[in-house]
Each structure stands twice: as C-alpha cells, then as structure tokens.
Amino acid sequence: MTGAEIPESHPRFESLRTRHRLEEGVDRGITSRAGLIAHGRGEAFDYLLGERTIESAAAAERAAAAYLLRADHPVLSVNGNVAALAPGEMVELAEATGAALEVNLFDRTDERLERIAAHLREHGATEVLGLEAGARLPGLDHDRAKVDADGIGRADVVLVPLEDGDRAAALAEMGVVELVVDLNPLSRSARAATVPIVDNLVRAVPAMTHYARELADATEAELDDIVESFDAEEALADAERAIRRSETER
Ligand code: PTJ
C-alpha cells in the first residue's frame, strides 16, 4: 500500500501518512536515510504518549511561542526530517513570530541543503538561510558545526526540532535560548533545552503558531510571565511519567 492509497478510516492513518511523507523526503533527496531511523524512535515514544499533546507539552509550546516573540533574532532550524514533515507549517511559524528559517543539517551536503531550501520556498518561504555557513558552533568537529553567520550565528533564540545531542549541548553552552522539539524526554537535546517540547513535530509546530498568534498583542510583561513560569525540569519529568504510565491499548 502506498501513502496515497491509505484510507482515512485506517486506525493508523495519521501515523502511516507521516511515514509516507518521510519516504517521499528520502526519494526527493531531502531527508537522510538516518532520518527514517530517527523517526522510528520518535514514533515509539509517541505511541506510548498516546499520540497526543500532553498538558505539559502544550505549556512548553506556549512558552516557546513567547520566547520567539520576545527575541531579537529568533531562528527556526530546519533539517531533513522537519522539511519532509512540516515545511508549510515551519514557514507559517516563521511568519507568526518574525523568525528566520535556517537549513542546518547533521549530515551536511550541498545538494541536500539546496533541495531543502527550494522545498521551503515552494511552501512560501521568502528567505532561507544556511546555504552560506560563515560561522561555527564551538567545540564541534567537522561540518556539523557550520551555521549561518546571519542566522544561528547571531541568534538569541533558536528552535531546534529533532536535534542531535552534541549540537544541542554546543548551542546551550553558547548561552542561546534553545527550544527543542523531541519526543524522547531522556535525550540529551531535550535535557539541554531551555524549553523541551516533548511532542510530535507535526503537532508541536502548528501549536506554537497558534499560541504565537494568540499572544501577538501580549505585552512584554505578559510574555515575561509565561516564560518565567515555565519549568523545564518539571515538563521533562511529567512527559517521562506519562510515557512510563502509558495505558494506551491499540
Ligand atoms: O537531516 P539531518 O542530516 O540534519 O539529520 C536529522 C536527524 C534527525 C537524522 C539527526 O538529527 C539525528 O540523527 O537525530 P537523532 O540523534 O536520531 O535524534 C532524533 C530525535 O528526535 C530522537 O530523540 C527521536 O525520538 C526524536 N524524534 C523523531 N521523530 C520525531 C521526534 N521528535 C518529535 N517529532 C518527531 N516527528
């Protein structure tokens, strides 16, 4: 059965459709093959969470939106999985928060960078950073350290969905506010984050856009309140409890 043929009545319709988007991403040279493996890991956690946004994740999404709205130079980082799963949704979040979009790859090739940038433009992006990687994250070897000097290189707040642990730690050490979407609450990325969002990217990005629009007219003081009342450790502990207690029968 191909993705196009999955009937909507199928009990695992959403999950299968999401998988199919990643397969297409690999076929189009956007997603790496390792991205499929990473997705499988994410799926397992999502299954245990009941494939829903738990309350603490919704609070994290609202805090992330507030951080993005308060920022001077917010950047949304896009890798091969994000580009396949939520290209239009990332463009909408960028518009709702005034953030820049930067393609930033773990497994960096010029071909994939360009394909992802073109894919984002097809989904409405006007400017895509990351092709000129004039800055480096300290303490990382090889190409994984490369970032855009006008993007992550000078950002004060960065959204990094599905990031690898080393780079998440390097960004955290630079003092950047890091908003991490990762279904694994035990991952080093989630633990390095200022705001760990333990939710599926396909739910988390539209949710952040929703909160950003809702908070568009909020005062600085209101945004500060939201940011200050968010507790990252508690959010991680809550997600871990929800996964361990999982009683979902499917
Ligand atoms: O496109 P590239 O080259 O930048 O590579 C991207 C991947 C994702 C392959 C790369 O960053 C990688 O290897 O990541 P990891 O170290 O496997 O981490 C991915 C994390 O994302 C894991 O903790 C997964 O549980 C989680 N994850 C996978 N799919 C989703 C997810 N979290 C949220 N939503 C998802 N859909």
PDB file of C-alpha atoms and ligand atoms in Angstrom:
ATOM      1  CA  MET A   1       0.000   0.000   0.000  1.00  0.00           C
ATOM      2  CA  THR A   2       1.457   3.412  -0.893  1.00  0.00           C
ATOM      3  CA  GLY A   3       0.847   6.504   1.203  1.00  0.00           C
ATOM      4  CA  ALA A   4      -1.588   7.886  -1.363  1.00  0.00           C
ATOM      5  CA  GLU A   5      -3.744   4.772  -1.023  1.00  0.00           C
ATOM      6  CA  ILE A   6      -4.099   4.666   2.763  1.00  0.00           C
ATOM      7  CA  PRO A   7      -7.827   5.006   3.540  1.00  0.00           C
ATOM      8  CA  GLU A   8      -8.668   7.672   6.118  1.00  0.00           C
ATOM      9  CA  SER A   9     -10.612   5.069   8.078  1.00  0.00           C
ATOM     10  CA  HIS A  10      -7.381   3.142   8.741  1.00  0.00           C
ATOM     11  CA  PRO A  11      -6.787   3.194  12.537  1.00  0.00           C
ATOM     12  CA  ARG A  12      -3.180   4.244  11.973  1.00  0.00           C
ATOM     13  CA  PHE A  13      -3.920   6.707   9.169  1.00  0.00           C
ATOM     14  CA  GLU A  14      -2.033   9.697  10.626  1.00  0.00           C
ATOM     15  CA  SER A  15       0.988   7.646  11.559  1.00  0.00           C
ATOM     16  CA  LEU A  16       1.153   5.969   8.138  1.00  0.00           C
ATOM     17  CA  ARG A  17       0.687   9.258   6.320  1.00  0.00           C
ATOM     18  CA  THR A  18       3.529  10.787   8.330  1.00  0.00           C
ATOM     19  CA  ARG A  19       5.781   7.834   7.463  1.00  0.00           C
ATOM     20  CA  HIS A  20       4.921   8.251   3.826  1.00  0.00           C
ATOM     21  CA  ARG A  21       5.971  11.915   3.890  1.00  0.00           C
ATOM     22  CA  LEU A  22       9.386  10.834   5.145  1.00  0.00           C
ATOM     23  CA  GLU A  23       9.703   8.145   2.467  1.00  0.00           C
ATOM     24  CA  GLU A  24       8.949  10.834  -0.097  1.00  0.00           C
ATOM     25  CA  GLY A  25      11.502  13.080   1.584  1.00  0.00           C
ATOM     26  CA  VAL A  26      14.171  10.399   1.091  1.00  0.00           C
ATOM     27  CA  ASP A  27      13.102   9.834  -2.527  1.00  0.00           C
ATOM     28  CA  ARG A  28      13.380  13.573  -3.221  1.00  0.00           C
ATOM     29  CA  GLY A  29      16.822  13.865  -1.634  1.00  0.00           C
ATOM     30  CA  ILE A  30      15.551  15.989   1.261  1.00  0.00           C
ATOM     31  CA  THR A  31      15.613  13.535   4.164  1.00  0.00           C
ATOM     32  CA  SER A  32      18.609  11.358   5.051  1.00  0.00           C
ATOM     33  CA  ARG A  33      18.175   7.607   5.418  1.00  0.00           C
ATOM     34  CA  ALA A  34      19.206   8.019   9.052  1.00  0.00           C
ATOM     35  CA  GLY A  35      16.170  10.291   9.313  1.00  0.00           C
ATOM     36  CA  LEU A  36      13.935   7.250   8.858  1.00  0.00           C
ATOM     37  CA  ILE A  37      15.592   5.546  11.808  1.00  0.00           C
ATOM     38  CA  ALA A  38      15.298   8.701  13.917  1.00  0.00           C
ATOM     39  CA  HIS A  39      11.609   8.847  13.039  1.00  0.00           C
ATOM     40  CA  GLY A  40      11.085   5.243  14.130  1.00  0.00           C
ATOM     41  CA  ARG A  41      12.492   6.095  17.528  1.00  0.00           C
ATOM     42  CA  GLY A  42      10.232   9.107  17.779  1.00  0.00           C
ATOM     43  CA  GLU A  43       7.193   7.052  16.771  1.00  0.00           C
ATOM     44  CA  ALA A  44       7.773   4.610  19.617  1.00  0.00           C
ATOM     45  CA  PHE A  45       7.698   7.422  22.190  1.00  0.00           C
ATOM     46  CA  ASP A  46       4.665   8.985  20.523  1.00  0.00           C
ATOM     47  CA  TYR A  47       2.829   5.647  20.672  1.00  0.00           C
ATOM     48  CA  LEU A  48       3.462   5.459  24.417  1.00  0.00           C
ATOM     49  CA  LEU A  49       2.274   9.047  24.848  1.00  0.00           C
ATOM     50  CA  GLY A  50      -0.997   8.097  23.142  1.00  0.00           C
ATOM     51  CA  GLU A  51      -0.143  10.208  20.059  1.00  0.00           C
ATOM     52  CA  ARG A  52      -1.499  13.306  21.756  1.00  0.00           C
ATOM     53  CA  THR A  53      -0.151  16.572  23.115  1.00  0.00           C
ATOM     54  CA  ILE A  54       0.074  16.205  26.877  1.00  0.00           C
ATOM     55  CA  GLU A  55      -0.679  19.269  29.019  1.00  0.00           C
ATOM     56  CA  SER A  56       2.935  19.969  29.942  1.00  0.00           C
ATOM     57  CA  ALA A  57       3.883  19.899  26.237  1.00  0.00           C
ATOM     58  CA  ALA A  58       1.133  22.406  25.446  1.00  0.00           C
ATOM     59  CA  ALA A  59       2.555  24.657  28.179  1.00  0.00           C
ATOM     60  CA  ALA A  60       6.027  24.235  26.632  1.00  0.00           C
ATOM     61  CA  GLU A  61       4.652  25.164  23.201  1.00  0.00           C
ATOM     62  CA  ARG A  62       3.111  28.322  24.647  1.00  0.00           C
ATOM     63  CA  ALA A  63       6.376  29.208  26.445  1.00  0.00           C
ATOM     64  CA  ALA A  64       8.304  28.578  23.203  1.00  0.00           C
ATOM     65  CA  ALA A  65       5.968  30.931  21.326  1.00  0.00           C
ATOM     66  CA  ALA A  66       6.514  33.599  23.991  1.00  0.00           C
ATOM     67  CA  TYR A  67      10.322  33.189  23.756  1.00  0.00           C
ATOM     68  CA  LEU A  68      10.187  33.532  19.960  1.00  0.00           C
ATOM     69  CA  LEU A  69       8.017  36.668  20.161  1.00  0.00           C
ATOM     70  CA  ARG A  70      10.341  38.300  22.745  1.00  0.00           C
ATOM     71  CA  ALA A  71      13.517  37.502  20.829  1.00  0.00           C
ATOM     72  CA  ASP A  72      15.649  39.994  18.878  1.00  0.00           C
ATOM     73  CA  HIS A  73      16.984  37.383  16.431  1.00  0.00           C
ATOM     74  CA  PRO A  74      14.878  34.228  16.561  1.00  0.00           C
ATOM     75  CA  VAL A  75      15.808  31.412  14.166  1.00  0.00           C
ATOM     76  CA  LEU A  76      13.958  28.205  13.250  1.00  0.00           C
ATOM     77  CA  SER A  77      16.375  25.448  12.306  1.00  0.00           C
ATOM     78  CA  VAL A  78      15.229  23.042   9.595  1.00  0.00           C
ATOM     79  CA  ASN A  79      16.736  19.598   8.968  1.00  0.00           C
ATOM     80  CA  GLY A  80      15.784  16.824   6.560  1.00  0.00           C
ATOM     81  CA  ASN A  81      13.036  15.373   8.762  1.00  0.00           C
ATOM     82  CA  VAL A  82      11.474  18.740   9.515  1.00  0.00           C
ATOM     83  CA  ALA A  83      11.487  19.701   5.831  1.00  0.00           C
ATOM     84  CA  ALA A  84       9.672  16.489   4.911  1.00  0.00           C
ATOM     85  CA  LEU A  85       7.148  16.582   7.754  1.00  0.00           C
ATOM     86  CA  ALA A  86       6.199  20.220   8.214  1.00  0.00           C
ATOM     87  CA  PRO A  87       7.567  22.591   5.536  1.00  0.00           C
ATOM     88  CA  GLY A  88       4.489  24.832   5.225  1.00  0.00           C
ATOM     89  CA  GLU A  89       3.938  24.752   8.990  1.00  0.00           C
ATOM     90  CA  MET A  90       7.523  25.960   9.617  1.00  0.00           C
ATOM     91  CA  VAL A  91       7.012  28.827   7.155  1.00  0.00           C
ATOM     92  CA  GLU A  92       3.806  29.793   8.997  1.00  0.00           C
ATOM     93  CA  LEU A  93       5.549  29.701  12.370  1.00  0.00           C
ATOM     94  CA  ALA A  94       8.334  31.901  10.979  1.00  0.00           C
ATOM     95  CA  GLU A  95       5.740  34.404   9.763  1.00  0.00           C
ATOM     96  CA  ALA A  96       3.803  34.369  13.034  1.00  0.00           C
ATOM     97  CA  THR A  97       6.926  35.028  15.130  1.00  0.00           C
ATOM     98  CA  GLY A  98       9.152  37.069  12.813  1.00  0.00           C
ATOM     99  CA  ALA A  99      11.789  34.323  12.953  1.00  0.00           C
ATOM    100  CA  ALA A 100      14.282  33.463  10.206  1.00  0.00           C
ATOM    101  CA  LEU A 101      14.409  29.975   8.674  1.00  0.00           C
ATOM    102  CA  GLU A 102      17.819  28.292   8.501  1.00  0.00           C
ATOM    103  CA  VAL A 103      18.603  24.934   6.936  1.00  0.00           C
ATOM    104  CA  ASN A 104      21.007  23.259   9.326  1.00  0.00           C
ATOM    105  CA  LEU A 105      21.953  19.646   8.759  1.00  0.00           C
ATOM    106  CA  PHE A 106      23.603  16.972  10.844  1.00  0.00           C
ATOM    107  CA  ASP A 107      24.642  15.149   7.708  1.00  0.00           C
ATOM    108  CA  ARG A 108      25.527  18.162   5.587  1.00  0.00           C
ATOM    109  CA  THR A 109      25.721  18.046   1.796  1.00  0.00           C
ATOM    110  CA  ASP A 110      25.331  20.996  -0.572  1.00  0.00           C
ATOM    111  CA  GLU A 111      22.799  19.073  -2.618  1.00  0.00           C
ATOM    112  CA  ARG A 112      20.503  18.386   0.335  1.00  0.00           C
ATOM    113  CA  LEU A 113      20.888  21.981   1.620  1.00  0.00           C
ATOM    114  CA  GLU A 114      19.744  23.350  -1.734  1.00  0.00           C
ATOM    115  CA  ARG A 115      16.885  20.901  -2.113  1.00  0.00           C
ATOM    116  CA  ILE A 116      15.561  21.713   1.333  1.00  0.00           C
ATOM    117  CA  ALA A 117      15.851  25.472   0.713  1.00  0.00           C
ATOM    118  CA  ALA A 118      13.959  25.056  -2.592  1.00  0.00           C
ATOM    119  CA  HIS A 119      11.313  22.913  -0.865  1.00  0.00           C
ATOM    120  CA  LEU A 120      10.775  25.621   1.780  1.00  0.00           C
ATOM    121  CA  ARG A 121      10.485  28.274  -0.941  1.00  0.00           C
ATOM    122  CA  GLU A 122       7.869  26.113  -2.700  1.00  0.00           C
ATOM    123  CA  HIS A 123       5.970  26.240   0.589  1.00  0.00           C
ATOM    124  CA  GLY A 124       6.054  30.029   0.745  1.00  0.00           C
ATOM    125  CA  ALA A 125       9.396  30.902   2.377  1.00  0.00           C
ATOM    126  CA  THR A 126      10.811  34.161   1.038  1.00  0.00           C
ATOM    127  CA  GLU A 127      14.265  33.892   2.610  1.00  0.00           C
ATOM    128  CA  VAL A 128      16.109  30.739   3.633  1.00  0.00           C
ATOM    129  CA  LEU A 129      19.425  30.974   5.489  1.00  0.00           C
ATOM    130  CA  GLY A 130      22.046  28.264   5.945  1.00  0.00           C
ATOM    131  CA  LEU A 131      23.479  27.972   2.469  1.00  0.00           C
ATOM    132  CA  GLU A 132      26.284  30.364   3.424  1.00  0.00           C
ATOM    133  CA  ALA A 133      27.750  28.828   6.532  1.00  0.00           C
ATOM    134  CA  GLY A 134      30.115  31.576   7.676  1.00  0.00           C
ATOM    135  CA  ALA A 135      30.128  30.780  11.394  1.00  0.00           C
ATOM    136  CA  ARG A 136      30.864  27.736  13.550  1.00  0.00           C
ATOM    137  CA  LEU A 137      29.496  26.332  16.775  1.00  0.00           C
ATOM    138  CA  PRO A 138      32.424  25.991  19.190  1.00  0.00           C
ATOM    139  CA  GLY A 139      33.569  22.559  20.346  1.00  0.00           C
ATOM    140  CA  LEU A 140      32.137  20.537  17.464  1.00  0.00           C
ATOM    141  CA  ASP A 141      34.109  18.760  14.781  1.00  0.00           C
ATOM    142  CA  HIS A 142      33.615  18.765  11.001  1.00  0.00           C
ATOM    143  CA  ASP A 143      30.599  20.056   9.134  1.00  0.00           C
ATOM    144  CA  ARG A 144      28.150  19.636  11.987  1.00  0.00           C
ATOM    145  CA  ALA A 145      29.498  22.889  13.431  1.00  0.00           C
ATOM    146  CA  LYS A 146      28.641  25.039  10.401  1.00  0.00           C
ATOM    147  CA  VAL A 147      25.941  27.670  10.862  1.00  0.00           C
ATOM    148  CA  ASP A 148      24.889  30.850   9.053  1.00  0.00           C
ATOM    149  CA  ALA A 149      26.566  33.968  10.485  1.00  0.00           C
ATOM    150  CA  ASP A 150      23.312  35.905   9.893  1.00  0.00           C
ATOM    151  CA  GLY A 151      21.161  33.127  11.346  1.00  0.00           C
ATOM    152  CA  ILE A 152      22.062  30.788  14.197  1.00  0.00           C
ATOM    153  CA  GLY A 153      25.469  32.526  14.335  1.00  0.00           C
ATOM    154  CA  ARG A 154      23.874  35.631  15.898  1.00  0.00           C
ATOM    155  CA  ALA A 155      20.564  34.244  17.176  1.00  0.00           C
ATOM    156  CA  ASP A 156      19.357  34.777  20.726  1.00  0.00           C
ATOM    157  CA  VAL A 157      16.573  32.151  20.485  1.00  0.00           C
ATOM    158  CA  VAL A 158      16.700  29.037  18.282  1.00  0.00           C
ATOM    159  CA  LEU A 159      14.051  26.382  17.675  1.00  0.00           C
ATOM    160  CA  VAL A 160      15.848  23.104  17.015  1.00  0.00           C
ATOM    161  CA  PRO A 161      13.493  20.263  16.256  1.00  0.00           C
ATOM    162  CA  LEU A 162      14.963  16.744  16.309  1.00  0.00           C
ATOM    163  CA  GLU A 163      18.493  17.861  17.044  1.00  0.00           C
ATOM    164  CA  ASP A 164      21.457  15.640  17.814  1.00  0.00           C
ATOM    165  CA  GLY A 165      22.688  15.836  21.401  1.00  0.00           C
ATOM    166  CA  ASP A 166      26.166  17.280  20.785  1.00  0.00           C
ATOM    167  CA  ARG A 167      24.947  20.219  18.789  1.00  0.00           C
ATOM    168  CA  ALA A 168      22.148  20.910  21.238  1.00  0.00           C
ATOM    169  CA  ALA A 169      24.753  20.984  24.020  1.00  0.00           C
ATOM    170  CA  ALA A 170      27.038  23.301  21.972  1.00  0.00           C
ATOM    171  CA  LEU A 171      24.186  25.769  21.418  1.00  0.00           C
ATOM    172  CA  ALA A 172      23.248  25.654  25.089  1.00  0.00           C
ATOM    173  CA  GLU A 173      26.880  26.387  26.040  1.00  0.00           C
ATOM    174  CA  MET A 174      26.837  29.473  23.809  1.00  0.00           C
ATOM    175  CA  GLY A 175      24.054  30.801  26.019  1.00  0.00           C
ATOM    176  CA  VAL A 176      21.446  30.671  23.256  1.00  0.00           C
ATOM    177  CA  VAL A 177      17.874  30.061  24.386  1.00  0.00           C
ATOM    178  CA  GLU A 178      17.155  26.674  22.885  1.00  0.00           C
ATOM    179  CA  LEU A 179      13.645  25.425  22.147  1.00  0.00           C
ATOM    180  CA  VAL A 180      13.862  21.697  21.379  1.00  0.00           C
ATOM    181  CA  VAL A 181      11.119  19.506  19.935  1.00  0.00           C
ATOM    182  CA  ASP A 182      11.963  15.891  20.790  1.00  0.00           C
ATOM    183  CA  LEU A 183       9.633  13.028  21.689  1.00  0.00           C
ATOM    184  CA  ASN A 184      12.310  11.456  23.861  1.00  0.00           C
ATOM    185  CA  PRO A 185      12.351  13.241  27.241  1.00  0.00           C
ATOM    186  CA  LEU A 186      15.594  11.432  28.118  1.00  0.00           C
ATOM    187  CA  SER A 187      17.526  12.648  25.069  1.00  0.00           C
ATOM    188  CA  ARG A 188      20.492  14.941  25.609  1.00  0.00           C
ATOM    189  CA  SER A 189      18.866  17.523  23.318  1.00  0.00           C
ATOM    190  CA  ALA A 190      15.706  17.664  25.409  1.00  0.00           C
ATOM    191  CA  ARG A 191      17.812  17.891  28.571  1.00  0.00           C
ATOM    192  CA  ALA A 192      19.987  20.707  27.184  1.00  0.00           C
ATOM    193  CA  ALA A 193      16.943  22.756  26.170  1.00  0.00           C
ATOM    194  CA  THR A 194      15.687  25.919  27.820  1.00  0.00           C
ATOM    195  CA  VAL A 195      12.250  24.717  26.677  1.00  0.00           C
ATOM    196  CA  PRO A 196      11.961  20.982  25.958  1.00  0.00           C
ATOM    197  CA  ILE A 197       8.831  20.234  23.933  1.00  0.00           C
ATOM    198  CA  VAL A 198       8.046  16.531  24.242  1.00  0.00           C
ATOM    199  CA  ASP A 199       5.551  16.247  21.417  1.00  0.00           C
ATOM    200  CA  ASN A 200       5.450  15.154  17.802  1.00  0.00           C
ATOM    201  CA  LEU A 201       6.815  17.830  15.493  1.00  0.00           C
ATOM    202  CA  VAL A 202       3.687  17.560  13.332  1.00  0.00           C
ATOM    203  CA  ARG A 203       1.567  18.658  16.316  1.00  0.00           C
ATOM    204  CA  ALA A 204       4.107  20.939  18.003  1.00  0.00           C
ATOM    205  CA  VAL A 205       4.746  23.359  15.122  1.00  0.00           C
ATOM    206  CA  PRO A 206       1.079  24.253  14.418  1.00  0.00           C
ATOM    207  CA  ALA A 207       0.510  24.524  18.178  1.00  0.00           C
ATOM    208  CA  MET A 208       3.350  27.064  18.528  1.00  0.00           C
ATOM    209  CA  THR A 209       1.912  29.066  15.626  1.00  0.00           C
ATOM    210  CA  HIS A 210      -1.499  29.027  17.298  1.00  0.00           C
ATOM    211  CA  TYR A 211      -0.024  30.364  20.567  1.00  0.00           C
ATOM    212  CA  ALA A 212       2.125  32.943  18.745  1.00  0.00           C
ATOM    213  CA  ARG A 213      -0.977  34.338  17.030  1.00  0.00           C
ATOM    214  CA  GLU A 214      -2.909  34.316  20.294  1.00  0.00           C
ATOM    215  CA  LEU A 215      -0.053  36.200  22.009  1.00  0.00           C
ATOM    216  CA  ALA A 216       0.606  38.617  19.134  1.00  0.00           C
ATOM    217  CA  ASP A 217      -0.748  41.569  21.143  1.00  0.00           C
ATOM    218  CA  ALA A 218       0.570  40.479  24.536  1.00  0.00           C
ATOM    219  CA  THR A 219       2.693  42.971  26.478  1.00  0.00           C
ATOM    220  CA  GLU A 220       6.364  42.345  27.272  1.00  0.00           C
ATOM    221  CA  ALA A 221       5.331  41.757  30.887  1.00  0.00           C
ATOM    222  CA  GLU A 222       2.787  39.108  29.884  1.00  0.00           C
ATOM    223  CA  LEU A 223       5.357  37.311  27.720  1.00  0.00           C
ATOM    224  CA  ASP A 224       7.893  37.512  30.566  1.00  0.00           C
ATOM    225  CA  ASP A 225       5.358  35.935  32.920  1.00  0.00           C
ATOM    226  CA  ILE A 226       4.750  33.000  30.566  1.00  0.00           C
ATOM    227  CA  VAL A 227       8.475  32.417  30.107  1.00  0.00           C
ATOM    228  CA  GLU A 228       9.269  32.702  33.803  1.00  0.00           C
ATOM    229  CA  SER A 229       6.505  30.396  34.958  1.00  0.00           C
ATOM    230  CA  PHE A 230       7.658  27.566  32.668  1.00  0.00           C
ATOM    231  CA  ASP A 231       9.631  24.834  34.475  1.00  0.00           C
ATOM    232  CA  ALA A 232      11.735  22.708  32.077  1.00  0.00           C
ATOM    233  CA  GLU A 233      12.620  20.014  34.625  1.00  0.00           C
ATOM    234  CA  GLU A 234       9.009  19.569  35.623  1.00  0.00           C
ATOM    235  CA  ALA A 235       7.947  19.331  31.945  1.00  0.00           C
ATOM    236  CA  LEU A 236      10.529  16.593  31.308  1.00  0.00           C
ATOM    237  CA  ALA A 237       9.528  14.703  34.447  1.00  0.00           C
ATOM    238  CA  ASP A 238       5.851  14.956  33.505  1.00  0.00           C
ATOM    239  CA  ALA A 239       6.496  13.599  29.986  1.00  0.00           C
ATOM    240  CA  GLU A 240       8.563  10.732  31.372  1.00  0.00           C
ATOM    241  CA  ARG A 241       5.771   9.865  33.833  1.00  0.00           C
ATOM    242  CA  ALA A 242       3.183   9.912  31.015  1.00  0.00           C
ATOM    243  CA  ILE A 243       5.334   7.554  28.913  1.00  0.00           C
ATOM    244  CA  ARG A 244       6.066   5.156  31.793  1.00  0.00           C
ATOM    245  CA  ARG A 245       2.406   5.055  32.854  1.00  0.00           C
ATOM    246  CA  SER A 246       1.198   4.565  29.287  1.00  0.00           C
ATOM    247  CA  GLU A 247      -2.002   2.531  29.402  1.00  0.00           C
ATOM    248  CA  THR A 248      -2.903   3.073  25.797  1.00  0.00           C
ATOM    249  CA  GLU A 249      -4.338  -0.018  24.138  1.00  0.00           C
ATOM    250  CA  ARG A 250      -4.105  -0.086  20.371  1.00  0.00           C
TER     251      ARG A 250
HETATM  252  O1  PTJ B   1      18.643  15.949   8.207  1.00  0.00           O
HETATM  253  P1  PTJ B   1      19.822  15.832   9.121  1.00  0.00           P
HETATM  254  O2  PTJ B   1      21.082  15.392   8.403  1.00  0.00           O
HETATM  255  O3  PTJ B   1      20.075  17.096   9.908  1.00  0.00           O
HETATM  256  O4  PTJ B   1      19.516  14.661  10.199  1.00  0.00           O
HETATM  257  C1  PTJ B   1      18.379  14.696  11.020  1.00  0.00           C
HETATM  258  C2  PTJ B   1      18.364  13.532  12.048  1.00  0.00           C
HETATM  259  C3  PTJ B   1      17.001  13.533  12.732  1.00  0.00           C
HETATM  260  C4  PTJ B   1      18.570  12.216  11.296  1.00  0.00           C
HETATM  261  C5  PTJ B   1      19.522  13.737  13.044  1.00  0.00           C
HETATM  262  O5  PTJ B   1      19.380  14.986  13.680  1.00  0.00           O
HETATM  263  C6  PTJ B   1      19.592  12.610  14.073  1.00  0.00           C
HETATM  264  O6  PTJ B   1      20.268  11.616  13.902  1.00  0.00           O
HETATM  265  O7  PTJ B   1      18.842  12.791  15.151  1.00  0.00           O
HETATM  266  P2  PTJ B   1      18.793  11.734  16.396  1.00  0.00           P
HETATM  267  O8  PTJ B   1      20.046  11.874  17.201  1.00  0.00           O
HETATM  268  O9  PTJ B   1      18.387  10.379  15.927  1.00  0.00           O
HETATM  269  O10 PTJ B   1      17.630  12.353  17.256  1.00  0.00           O
HETATM  270  C7  PTJ B   1      16.335  12.468  16.775  1.00  0.00           C
HETATM  271  C8  PTJ B   1      15.404  12.628  17.982  1.00  0.00           C
HETATM  272  O11 PTJ B   1      14.165  13.108  17.503  1.00  0.00           O
HETATM  273  C9  PTJ B   1      15.129  11.301  18.723  1.00  0.00           C
HETATM  274  O12 PTJ B   1      15.215  11.531  20.124  1.00  0.00           O
HETATM  275  C10 PTJ B   1      13.665  10.963  18.350  1.00  0.00           C
HETATM  276  O13 PTJ B   1      12.982  10.361  19.428  1.00  0.00           O
HETATM  277  C11 PTJ B   1      13.090  12.331  18.037  1.00  0.00           C
HETATM  278  N1  PTJ B   1      12.040  12.342  17.007  1.00  0.00           N
HETATM  279  C12 PTJ B   1      11.970  11.605  15.880  1.00  0.00           C
HETATM  280  N2  PTJ B   1      10.884  11.924  15.148  1.00  0.00           N
HETATM  281  C13 PTJ B   1      10.231  12.911  15.823  1.00  0.00           C
HETATM  282  C14 PTJ B   1      10.973  13.189  17.010  1.00  0.00           C
HETATM  283  N3  PTJ B   1      10.598  14.142  17.877  1.00  0.00           N
HETATM  284  C15 PTJ B   1       9.475  14.848  17.584  1.00  0.00           C
HETATM  285  N4  PTJ B   1       8.722  14.646  16.482  1.00  0.00           N
HETATM  286  C16 PTJ B   1       9.060  13.696  15.572  1.00  0.00           C
HETATM  287  N5  PTJ B   1       8.305  13.502  14.473  1.00  0.00           N
END
